[in-house]
Short mmCIF file of C-alpha atoms in Angstrom, two decimals:
data_model
loop_
_atom_site.label_atom_id
_atom_site.label_comp_id
_atom_site.label_asym_id
_atom_site.label_seq_id
_atom_site.Cartn_x
_atom_site.Cartn_y
_atom_site.Cartn_z
CA UNK A 20 0.10 0.27 -0.12
CA UNK A 21 1.30 3.31 -0.71
CA UNK A 22 0.29 6.31 0.89
CA UNK A 23 -0.55 9.01 -0.95
CA UNK A 24 1.68 11.92 -0.85
CA UNK A 25 0.12 15.89 -1.63
CA UNK A 26 2.43 17.89 -2.96
CA UNK A 27 2.63 22.03 -1.93
CA UNK A 28 2.19 23.90 -5.34
CA UNK A 29 3.63 27.14 -5.67
CA UNK A 30 2.34 30.25 -7.35
CA UNK A 31 4.12 30.97 -10.37
CA UNK A 32 3.71 34.73 -11.40
CA UNK A 33 0.41 37.00 -11.26
CA UNK A 34 -1.53 38.09 -8.70
CA UNK A 35 -2.40 35.26 -5.74
CA UNK A 36 -6.72 35.87 -4.54
CA UNK A 37 -6.28 33.89 -1.55
CA UNK A 38 -6.84 36.31 0.96
CA UNK A 39 -9.87 38.23 -0.71
CA UNK A 40 -12.81 35.78 0.29
CA UNK A 41 -11.01 35.94 3.96
CA UNK A 42 -10.86 39.96 3.84
CA UNK A 43 -14.62 39.90 2.37
CA UNK A 44 -15.41 37.46 5.43
CA UNK A 45 -13.79 40.29 7.76
CA UNK A 46 -14.79 43.62 6.57
CA UNK A 47 -18.82 42.14 6.86
CA UNK A 48 -17.95 41.17 10.44
CA UNK A 49 -16.21 44.76 11.47
CA UNK A 50 -19.41 46.47 9.29
CA UNK A 51 -22.34 44.04 11.58
CA UNK A 52 -20.37 45.35 14.45
CA UNK A 53 -20.77 48.40 13.26
CA UNK A 54 -17.15 49.82 12.50
CA UNK A 55 -15.40 50.07 9.19
CA UNK A 56 -12.52 48.98 8.20
CA UNK A 57 -9.28 51.36 8.87
CA UNK A 58 -8.50 53.71 5.11
CA UNK A 59 -5.36 52.54 3.60
CA UNK A 60 -3.24 55.78 4.69
CA UNK A 61 -2.42 57.34 1.23
CA UNK A 62 -0.13 60.89 1.11
CA UNK A 63 -1.80 63.34 -1.13
CA UNK A 64 1.23 64.27 -2.38
CA UNK A 65 3.00 66.64 -4.87
CA UNK A 66 6.22 65.06 -6.40
CA UNK A 67 8.64 66.08 -9.50
CA UNK A 68 11.55 65.49 -10.98
CA UNK A 69 13.61 67.99 -13.54
CA UNK A 70 16.91 66.86 -15.42
CA UNK A 71 19.68 69.41 -15.83
CA UNK A 72 22.98 69.73 -17.18
CA UNK A 73 24.71 67.76 -14.78
CA UNK A 74 21.94 65.41 -13.51
CA UNK A 75 18.82 64.88 -11.98
CA UNK A 76 16.63 67.39 -9.28
CA UNK A 77 13.86 65.49 -7.46
CA UNK A 78 11.28 67.46 -5.11
CA UNK A 79 8.38 66.09 -2.63
CA UNK A 80 6.45 68.04 -0.48
CA UNK A 81 6.15 66.20 3.34
CA UNK A 82 2.54 65.89 3.90
CA UNK A 83 0.84 62.60 4.64
CA UNK A 84 -3.18 62.59 4.72
CA UNK A 85 -5.83 59.72 5.98
CA UNK A 86 -9.04 60.76 4.53
CA UNK A 87 -8.72 64.50 5.35
CA UNK A 88 -6.98 64.83 8.20
CA UNK A 89 -3.12 65.43 7.84
CA UNK A 90 -1.63 62.14 9.77
CA UNK A 91 2.09 63.12 9.84
CA UNK A 92 3.11 66.54 9.17
CA UNK A 93 6.78 66.07 8.37
CA UNK A 94 7.10 62.28 6.80
CA UNK A 95 10.10 61.52 3.74
CA UNK A 96 8.65 60.86 0.65
CA UNK A 97 11.90 60.46 -1.47
CA UNK A 98 12.75 57.02 -0.78
CA UNK A 99 16.49 55.18 -1.21
CA UNK A 100 16.86 53.10 -4.62
CA UNK A 101 20.72 53.31 -4.98
CA UNK A 102 23.52 55.35 -4.02
CA UNK A 103 23.11 56.51 -6.92
CA UNK A 104 19.47 56.24 -7.77
CA UNK A 105 16.24 57.99 -5.72
CA UNK A 106 12.29 57.38 -6.08
CA UNK A 107 9.74 60.13 -4.89
CA UNK A 108 6.25 57.94 -4.17
CA UNK A 109 2.53 59.18 -4.12
CA UNK A 110 0.10 56.74 -3.87
CA UNK A 111 -0.73 54.84 -0.55
CA UNK A 112 2.03 55.54 1.52
CA UNK A 113 2.29 51.49 2.67
CA UNK A 114 2.59 50.62 -1.36
CA UNK A 115 5.59 53.25 -1.66
CA UNK A 116 7.52 52.58 1.13
CA UNK A 117 7.83 48.81 0.85
CA UNK A 118 7.97 48.74 -3.23
CA UNK A 119 10.82 50.80 -3.26
CA UNK A 120 12.28 48.82 -0.49
CA UNK A 121 12.11 45.46 -2.44
CA UNK A 122 13.56 47.17 -5.58
CA UNK A 123 16.44 48.63 -3.55
CA UNK A 124 16.95 45.32 -2.19
CA UNK A 125 16.49 43.38 -5.45
CA UNK A 126 19.04 46.47 -7.45
CA UNK A 127 21.98 46.00 -4.37
CA UNK A 128 21.73 41.90 -4.66
CA UNK A 129 21.93 42.43 -8.47
CA UNK A 130 24.43 45.12 -8.75
CA UNK A 131 26.70 43.06 -6.50
CA UNK A 132 26.17 39.90 -9.16
CA UNK A 133 27.23 42.75 -12.20
CA UNK A 134 30.06 43.94 -10.31
CA UNK A 135 28.62 47.62 -11.85
CA UNK A 136 26.81 50.49 -10.16
CA UNK A 137 23.15 50.02 -10.48
CA UNK A 138 21.31 51.94 -13.72
CA UNK A 139 18.30 53.60 -13.82
CA UNK A 140 16.82 51.42 -16.55
CA UNK A 141 16.82 48.90 -14.49
CA UNK A 142 15.49 49.38 -11.42
CA UNK A 143 12.49 51.01 -13.70
CA UNK A 144 12.22 47.61 -15.17
CA UNK A 145 12.08 46.14 -12.10
CA UNK A 146 9.39 48.69 -10.88
CA UNK A 147 7.56 48.37 -13.54
CA UNK A 148 7.37 44.33 -13.43
CA UNK A 149 6.08 44.41 -10.23
CA UNK A 150 3.24 46.70 -10.92
CA UNK A 151 2.04 45.27 -13.74
CA UNK A 152 1.80 42.07 -11.81
CA UNK A 153 -0.62 43.75 -9.40
CA UNK A 154 -2.49 45.17 -12.24
CA UNK A 155 -2.78 48.15 -10.49
CA UNK A 156 -3.39 46.87 -7.18
CA UNK A 157 -0.48 48.67 -5.30
CA UNK A 158 -1.38 51.82 -5.60
CA UNK A 159 2.14 53.70 -6.02
CA UNK A 160 2.53 56.59 -8.30
CA UNK A 161 6.61 56.95 -8.47
CA UNK A 162 9.15 59.55 -10.22
CA UNK A 163 12.70 57.26 -10.02
CA UNK A 164 15.88 59.85 -10.97
CA UNK A 165 19.26 59.25 -10.78
CA UNK A 166 22.50 59.15 -12.53
CA UNK A 167 24.85 56.40 -14.43
CA UNK A 168 27.26 55.39 -16.76
CA UNK A 169 24.39 56.00 -19.72
CA UNK A 170 23.80 59.72 -18.04
CA UNK A 171 20.89 61.07 -16.20
CA UNK A 172 17.73 59.70 -16.30
CA UNK A 173 14.03 60.22 -15.25
CA UNK A 174 11.07 58.28 -15.07
CA UNK A 175 8.22 58.53 -14.02
CA UNK A 176 5.69 55.44 -12.90
CA UNK A 177 2.14 54.40 -12.84
CA UNK A 178 0.16 51.82 -10.60
CA UNK A 179 -0.63 49.98 -13.63
CA UNK A 180 2.56 49.63 -14.67
CA UNK A 181 2.96 51.64 -17.07
CA UNK A 182 6.18 54.64 -17.33
CA UNK A 183 7.62 57.29 -19.71
CA UNK A 184 10.77 58.59 -19.62
CA UNK A 185 10.69 62.62 -19.78
CA UNK A 186 13.13 65.28 -19.37
CA UNK A 187 10.48 66.47 -16.26
CA UNK A 188 7.33 64.65 -14.50
CA UNK A 189 5.30 65.25 -11.88
CA UNK A 190 2.65 62.74 -9.71
CA UNK A 191 0.26 63.06 -7.22
CA UNK A 192 -2.73 64.94 -6.40
CA UNK A 193 -0.24 68.22 -6.51
CA UNK A 194 0.61 67.10 -10.03
CA UNK A 195 -1.63 69.66 -12.20
CA UNK A 196 0.04 72.62 -10.13
CA UNK A 197 3.44 71.49 -10.30
CA UNK A 198 3.43 71.02 -13.94
CA UNK A 199 1.69 74.13 -14.56
CA UNK A 200 5.07 75.84 -12.81
CA UNK A 201 7.29 73.80 -15.16
CA UNK A 202 5.66 74.07 -18.77
CA UNK A 203 6.35 77.82 -17.65
CA UNK A 204 9.83 77.92 -16.91
CA UNK A 205 11.05 74.75 -17.67
CA UNK A 206 14.50 74.89 -20.43
CA UNK A 207 16.78 72.02 -21.26
CA UNK A 208 20.37 72.09 -19.65
CA UNK A 209 19.49 74.59 -16.73
CA UNK A 210 22.63 75.11 -14.54
CA UNK A 211 22.29 73.45 -11.11
CA UNK A 212 20.56 76.43 -8.70
CA UNK A 213 18.55 77.13 -11.61
CA UNK A 214 16.81 73.70 -11.59
CA UNK A 215 16.96 73.86 -7.85
CA UNK A 216 14.84 76.48 -7.66
CA UNK A 217 12.47 75.03 -10.43
CA UNK A 218 11.55 72.15 -8.58
CA UNK A 219 11.40 73.97 -5.52
CA UNK A 220 8.65 76.44 -7.03
CA UNK A 221 6.78 73.61 -8.61
CA UNK A 222 6.30 71.62 -4.71
CA UNK A 223 5.30 75.41 -3.36
CA UNK A 224 2.32 75.41 -6.27
CA UNK A 225 1.36 72.16 -4.85
CA UNK A 226 1.78 72.92 -1.66
CA UNK A 227 -0.27 76.01 -1.45
CA UNK A 228 -2.55 75.31 -4.40
CA UNK A 229 -3.67 71.50 -3.14
CA UNK A 230 -5.48 70.59 0.17
CA UNK A 231 -3.75 67.11 -0.19
CA UNK A 232 -0.05 68.36 -0.10
CA UNK A 233 1.50 70.66 2.76
CA UNK A 234 4.21 71.54 5.05
CA UNK A 235 8.12 70.76 3.84
CA UNK A 236 9.80 70.91 0.84
CA UNK A 237 12.40 67.99 0.21
CA UNK A 238 14.60 67.77 -2.49
CA UNK A 239 17.59 65.61 -3.73
CA UNK A 240 20.39 66.19 -6.40
CA UNK A 241 21.94 63.41 -8.10
CA UNK A 242 25.31 63.75 -10.20
CA UNK A 243 27.96 62.06 -10.66
CA UNK A 244 29.48 60.25 -7.83
CA UNK A 245 27.61 62.88 -5.44
CA UNK A 246 23.67 63.09 -4.05
CA UNK A 247 22.80 65.97 -1.65
CA UNK A 248 19.64 64.81 0.34
CA UNK A 249 18.49 67.95 1.65
CA UNK A 250 15.43 67.31 3.98
CA UNK A 251 14.37 70.15 4.10
CA UNK A 252 15.25 72.27 1.80
CA UNK A 253 12.26 74.79 2.28
CA UNK A 254 10.66 74.90 5.18
CA UNK A 255 7.85 76.94 3.90
CA UNK A 256 5.03 76.57 6.72
CA UNK A 257 5.77 77.04 10.52
CA UNK A 258 3.45 75.79 12.62
CA UNK A 259 1.63 78.84 14.50
CA UNK A 260 2.72 80.09 17.88
CA UNK A 261 0.48 79.35 20.58
CA UNK A 262 0.39 82.19 22.58
CA UNK A 263 -1.65 80.47 25.86
CA UNK A 264 -0.20 78.08 28.21
CA UNK A 265 -1.42 74.74 28.07
CA UNK A 266 0.44 72.81 30.73
CA UNK A 267 -1.19 71.29 33.31
CA UNK A 268 -0.44 71.11 37.12
CA UNK A 269 -0.01 68.15 38.93
CA UNK A 270 -2.86 67.16 40.51
CA UNK A 271 -5.27 68.19 37.63
CA UNK A 272 -5.81 64.27 36.72
CA UNK A 273 -7.14 62.87 39.50
CA UNK A 274 -6.16 59.09 40.82
CA UNK A 275 -8.93 57.95 43.10
CA UNK A 276 -7.75 55.20 44.60
CA UNK A 277 -4.66 53.49 44.76
CA UNK A 278 -3.63 50.05 44.09
CA UNK A 279 -0.35 48.61 45.77
CA UNK A 280 0.89 45.31 43.68
CA UNK A 281 4.33 43.89 44.90
CA UNK A 282 5.84 41.64 42.03
CA UNK A 283 8.73 39.16 42.75
CA UNK A 284 11.14 38.36 40.26
CA UNK A 285 13.07 35.32 40.75
CA UNK A 286 16.54 35.77 39.42
CA UNK B 1 -14.25 57.75 -34.19
CA UNK B 2 -13.93 54.85 -31.89
CA UNK B 3 -16.37 52.08 -32.51
CA UNK B 4 -16.08 49.80 -28.88
CA UNK B 5 -16.00 46.13 -29.96
CA UNK B 6 -19.19 45.92 -27.78
CA UNK B 7 -20.82 47.32 -30.83
CA UNK B 8 -20.33 44.14 -31.96
CA UNK B 9 -21.18 40.59 -31.93
CA UNK B 10 -19.68 36.93 -32.01
CA UNK B 11 -20.70 36.96 -35.60
CA UNK B 12 -18.47 39.65 -36.40
CA UNK B 13 -21.41 41.83 -37.59
CA UNK B 14 -22.56 44.81 -35.57
CA UNK B 15 -25.50 44.30 -32.76
CA UNK B 16 -29.08 46.51 -33.38
CA UNK B 17 -29.75 48.82 -30.91
CA UNK B 18 -31.75 48.12 -27.87
CA UNK B 19 -32.99 50.49 -25.54
CA UNK B 20 -31.59 48.88 -22.02
CA UNK B 21 -33.53 50.62 -19.91
CA UNK B 22 -33.25 53.83 -17.49
CA UNK B 23 -30.08 54.66 -16.78
CA UNK B 24 -28.85 55.85 -13.55
CA UNK B 25 -27.38 59.54 -13.29
CA UNK B 26 -25.43 60.57 -10.25
CA UNK B 27 -26.02 64.06 -9.07
CA UNK B 28 -25.58 65.84 -6.48
CA UNK B 29 -27.30 68.57 -5.37
CA UNK B 30 -24.63 69.71 -2.75
CA UNK B 31 -21.15 70.46 -2.25
CA UNK B 32 -18.53 70.42 0.75
CA UNK B 33 -16.79 73.45 0.79
CA UNK B 34 -15.08 73.03 4.24
CA UNK B 35 -14.66 75.38 6.96
CA UNK B 36 -14.84 75.53 10.67
CA UNK B 37 -17.19 78.17 13.03
CA UNK B 38 -16.78 78.52 16.27
CA UNK B 39 -18.15 80.45 19.16
CA UNK B 40 -17.86 81.68 22.59
CA UNK B 41 -20.20 83.00 24.95
CA UNK B 42 -18.94 84.97 28.69
CA UNK B 43 -20.08 87.15 30.87
CA UNK B 44 -20.85 90.24 28.97
CA UNK B 45 -19.18 89.13 25.61
CA UNK B 46 -19.82 86.88 22.71
CA UNK B 47 -17.04 85.79 20.25
CA UNK B 48 -17.84 84.81 16.81
CA UNK B 49 -14.91 83.00 15.03
CA UNK B 50 -14.02 81.66 11.72
CA UNK B 51 -11.43 80.45 9.46
CA UNK B 52 -11.79 82.31 5.59
CA UNK B 53 -10.76 79.36 3.60
CA UNK B 54 -13.56 78.38 0.73
CA UNK B 55 -12.96 74.82 -0.74
CA UNK B 56 -14.30 71.98 -2.79
CA UNK B 57 -12.23 68.67 -3.07
CA UNK B 58 -8.54 68.87 -2.90
CA UNK B 59 -8.89 72.62 -4.57
CA UNK B 60 -9.26 76.20 -2.91
CA UNK B 61 -11.91 78.55 -4.41
CA UNK B 62 -10.88 81.80 -1.88
CA UNK B 63 -8.26 82.74 0.83
CA UNK B 64 -11.01 85.12 1.81
CA UNK B 65 -14.37 84.11 2.49
CA UNK B 66 -14.89 84.56 5.84
CA UNK B 67 -17.94 82.24 7.54
CA UNK B 68 -19.49 85.17 10.11
CA UNK B 69 -22.50 86.90 9.16
CA UNK B 70 -23.27 90.21 11.05
CA UNK B 71 -27.49 90.14 11.48
CA UNK B 72 -27.71 92.65 13.81
CA UNK B 73 -25.82 94.84 16.59
CA UNK B 74 -25.59 92.21 19.21
CA UNK B 75 -25.45 88.98 17.18
CA UNK B 76 -23.46 87.46 14.46
CA UNK B 77 -24.63 84.27 12.97
CA UNK B 78 -21.74 81.48 11.71
CA UNK B 79 -22.29 79.24 9.07
CA UNK B 80 -20.17 76.63 7.37
CA UNK B 81 -21.21 73.72 5.00
CA UNK B 82 -21.97 73.89 0.95
CA UNK B 83 -21.61 77.81 0.75
CA UNK B 84 -24.48 77.83 -1.60
CA UNK B 85 -26.69 76.90 1.12
CA UNK B 86 -25.25 79.32 3.11
CA UNK B 87 -25.53 82.39 1.26
CA UNK B 88 -29.42 81.49 0.34
CA UNK B 89 -29.72 80.79 3.98
CA UNK B 90 -28.03 84.45 5.25
CA UNK B 91 -30.29 86.26 2.64
CA UNK B 92 -33.53 85.01 3.78
CA UNK B 93 -32.53 85.41 7.94
CA UNK B 94 -31.49 89.17 6.63
CA UNK B 95 -34.98 89.50 4.62
CA UNK B 96 -36.82 87.99 7.42
CA UNK B 97 -35.37 90.31 10.80
CA UNK B 98 -35.90 93.51 8.21
CA UNK B 99 -39.96 92.26 7.90
CA UNK B 100 -39.75 92.03 12.13
CA UNK B 101 -38.56 95.02 12.51
CA UNK B 102 -41.35 96.81 10.03
CA UNK B 103 -43.72 94.42 11.33
CA UNK B 104 -42.87 95.13 15.11
CA UNK B 105 -41.32 97.94 15.73
CA UNK B 106 -37.82 96.67 17.52
CA UNK B 107 -34.68 94.44 16.14
CA UNK B 108 -34.96 91.11 17.06
CA UNK B 109 -33.34 89.38 20.05
CA UNK B 110 -30.47 86.55 19.84
CA UNK B 111 -33.07 84.06 21.37
CA UNK B 112 -35.73 85.39 18.81
CA UNK B 113 -33.31 84.55 15.75
CA UNK B 114 -32.58 81.38 17.26
CA UNK B 115 -36.03 79.87 17.30
CA UNK B 116 -36.62 81.29 13.67
CA UNK B 117 -34.48 79.81 12.55
CA UNK B 118 -34.93 76.51 13.33
CA UNK B 119 -38.04 76.96 11.75
CA UNK B 120 -36.69 78.34 8.58
CA UNK B 121 -34.57 75.16 9.05
CA UNK B 122 -37.15 72.35 9.50
CA UNK B 123 -39.14 74.14 6.87
CA UNK B 124 -36.84 71.94 4.23
CA UNK B 125 -36.88 69.32 6.44
CA UNK B 126 -37.01 66.56 3.31
CA UNK B 127 -34.32 68.74 0.82
CA UNK B 128 -32.29 69.98 3.73
CA UNK B 129 -30.11 73.56 3.68
CA UNK B 130 -26.62 71.78 4.36
CA UNK B 131 -25.31 74.16 6.98
CA UNK B 132 -24.10 74.35 10.48
CA UNK B 133 -24.99 77.01 11.75
CA UNK B 134 -23.84 78.74 15.31
CA UNK B 135 -25.65 81.74 16.52
CA UNK B 136 -23.75 84.74 19.06
CA UNK B 137 -24.63 86.94 20.50
CA UNK B 138 -25.83 88.92 23.97
CA UNK B 139 -29.45 88.31 25.31
CA UNK B 140 -32.13 90.72 26.71
CA UNK B 141 -29.77 90.46 30.11
CA UNK B 142 -26.76 91.69 28.54
CA UNK B 143 -25.14 88.32 29.02
CA UNK B 144 -23.12 86.51 26.24
CA UNK B 145 -25.40 83.47 24.32
CA UNK B 146 -24.25 80.70 22.00
CA UNK B 147 -26.98 78.99 19.99
CA UNK B 148 -26.09 75.79 17.88
CA UNK B 149 -27.80 74.23 15.16
CA UNK B 150 -27.93 70.76 13.12
CA UNK B 151 -29.28 71.26 9.04
CA UNK B 152 -32.41 70.70 9.82
CA UNK B 153 -33.00 73.15 13.15
CA UNK B 154 -32.69 70.87 16.53
CA UNK B 155 -31.13 73.81 18.66
CA UNK B 156 -29.80 74.79 21.85
CA UNK B 157 -28.03 77.18 23.83
CA UNK B 158 -25.05 76.88 24.68
CA UNK B 159 -21.70 78.33 26.58
CA UNK B 160 -19.58 77.26 23.78
CA UNK B 161 -19.50 75.72 20.43
CA UNK B 162 -17.35 74.37 17.64
CA UNK B 163 -18.97 73.41 13.95
CA UNK B 164 -17.36 72.20 10.43
CA UNK B 165 -14.96 70.60 9.22
CA UNK B 166 -13.08 70.74 12.24
CA UNK B 167 -15.28 70.55 15.42
CA UNK B 168 -14.74 66.95 16.33
CA UNK B 169 -10.92 68.85 17.05
CA UNK B 170 -12.12 71.87 18.45
CA UNK B 171 -14.58 70.65 20.92
CA UNK B 172 -12.56 68.47 23.39
CA UNK B 173 -9.98 71.20 23.81
CA UNK B 174 -13.21 73.53 24.69
CA UNK B 175 -14.59 71.31 26.92
CA UNK B 176 -11.31 70.49 28.89
CA UNK B 177 -10.44 74.63 28.71
CA UNK B 178 -13.74 76.33 28.89
CA UNK B 179 -15.61 74.30 30.64
CA UNK B 180 -12.95 72.28 33.25
CA UNK B 181 -14.17 68.90 31.95
CA UNK B 182 -11.85 65.98 33.03
CA UNK B 183 -9.59 67.99 35.64
CA UNK B 184 -9.66 67.67 38.97
CA UNK B 185 -8.26 70.16 41.83
CA UNK B 186 -8.53 73.63 38.84
CA UNK B 187 -9.98 76.64 40.04
CA UNK B 188 -13.23 77.55 38.23
CA UNK B 189 -12.53 81.64 37.13
CA UNK B 190 -14.64 82.72 34.84
CA UNK B 191 -13.35 83.31 31.47
CA UNK B 192 -12.09 86.34 30.30
CA UNK B 193 -12.64 88.37 26.92
CA UNK B 194 -8.46 88.41 26.95
CA UNK B 195 -8.33 84.54 27.30
CA UNK B 196 -11.16 83.65 25.51
CA UNK B 197 -9.70 85.81 21.94
CA UNK B 198 -6.31 84.14 23.39
CA UNK B 199 -8.20 80.36 23.31
CA UNK B 200 -9.89 81.06 20.39
CA UNK B 201 -6.77 82.21 18.30
CA UNK B 202 -4.46 78.83 19.51
CA UNK B 203 -7.48 76.58 18.81
CA UNK B 204 -7.64 77.38 15.47
CA UNK B 205 -4.00 77.48 14.79
CA UNK B 206 -4.19 73.83 15.95
CA UNK B 207 -6.99 72.95 13.79
CA UNK B 208 -4.91 74.51 10.91
CA UNK B 209 -2.06 72.09 11.67
CA UNK B 210 -4.04 68.73 11.37
CA UNK B 211 -7.30 69.44 9.16
CA UNK B 212 -6.75 70.43 5.60
CA UNK B 213 -10.00 72.63 4.81
CA UNK B 214 -8.69 74.73 7.98
CA UNK B 215 -5.71 77.89 7.01
CA UNK B 216 -5.62 80.79 5.44
CA UNK B 217 -6.90 83.26 8.02
CA UNK B 218 -9.06 83.43 10.97
CA UNK B 219 -11.31 85.81 11.41
CA UNK B 220 -12.61 86.78 15.49
CA UNK B 221 -16.14 88.71 15.80
CA UNK B 222 -16.80 90.01 18.97
CA UNK B 223 -19.57 91.23 20.43
CA UNK B 224 -20.00 93.64 23.82
CA UNK B 225 -22.26 96.07 24.68
CA UNK B 226 -20.22 98.63 22.68
CA UNK B 227 -20.92 96.77 19.78
CA UNK B 228 -19.09 94.82 17.28
CA UNK B 229 -15.24 94.30 17.12
CA UNK B 230 -13.52 92.46 14.34
CA UNK B 231 -9.95 90.58 14.55
CA UNK B 232 -8.23 89.24 11.74
CA UNK B 233 -5.18 86.62 12.58
CA UNK B 234 -3.54 84.81 9.56
CA UNK B 235 -3.28 80.94 9.69
CA UNK B 236 -1.48 78.19 7.50
CA UNK B 237 -1.77 78.45 4.33
CA UNK B 238 -1.05 74.72 2.93
#
């Protein structure tokens, strides 16, 4: 008699819909109790990038929203991919964070295997292949920029997996405000200071005219052999100064009963 | 001209046009224009404050659109919600105030205005004014009065009330600082005008930090027996 052996089948690519039924049941259970499941935090956001004479300048605002409430007033949206490649992320905060970290890790392994500095086009290819595999369910809209042996490059990557290689790009809810600034003042082969000023002004347009973006302007200037991660580059909005004093005196929080518990911890 | 693949059947021929039945289109008569209002009543004064930002979706329509409207020498109303209904409602209230003055030969008191507003709002119980109202003023004895409403006219007299988009952030803070809630061993001094104005400025600064619909500027209407004074304070513009 031969015992039947069951073989574990591994998923070969494509989207795994395993947990969808379970998630739907959980959602229904939560709703029955009268609660709503937590919404994924979106970053609102204005991100942009520009190619200039010596390299690329990436820019981002620093506000993260949960619905129409500010969850983080100073979050970092420019993510490290490799020493010469950085990526700005808009859309669902967890998705941009994890996606860039996964590709950064894989790119480092790839770079060790090739023995060369990673290329921007490689990061672009890895990101688009992952996002397409998830058919847009990973809500990550990215601006990828860097300098490699081929020169400075800038890509915009959409959640469904399409990419565009362009001299200037903007993404996020404030992208229209930022693009308006770019379309007015962009020129090819700008100097570094002019490019930084242009990116700063584009992000500022998003910060002041888009409710989903706000707080400070972060910049990342990537050239051959050097990266300037300027966080913050410009504190465009300072917190208002309160004139009253709201510190509570000792005894304001009443404790009506005292409980003393003696705990013995054997050494 | 692009024709979709749905217009063709499996045999390659174009499908006959069929009327599929009524199609539901969604039109909402309301819009949400944001904004926060706040009113505080003191011993002999009342404050009505609002931010001045008018927004819709992720955009800003105006940075200078205050939500406080002066009704009489002793009453100010703050209206937030759907701006179209705010404008219409304040026009109707102003007309009704004139009618009352011409019939009764005197101005309406704060309490009378509040009662009237309740009936005006309930009159549209089945197609409501999408407005959160707060009336601030002096009552007949010269003491501060605040009346807060819901969109269909339920109202009550309060000492302090916040309404609008950041109301959930402001109200607990006011409960603590003005109502002395959740505090023990604290000297419950009556609220002075200076302290109240300082508190209102500080709470709006905090609200502007976390609520995207609140910002740009704060307008405070200070109502005393001398009349109505205005103060404008800048807020975050992002």
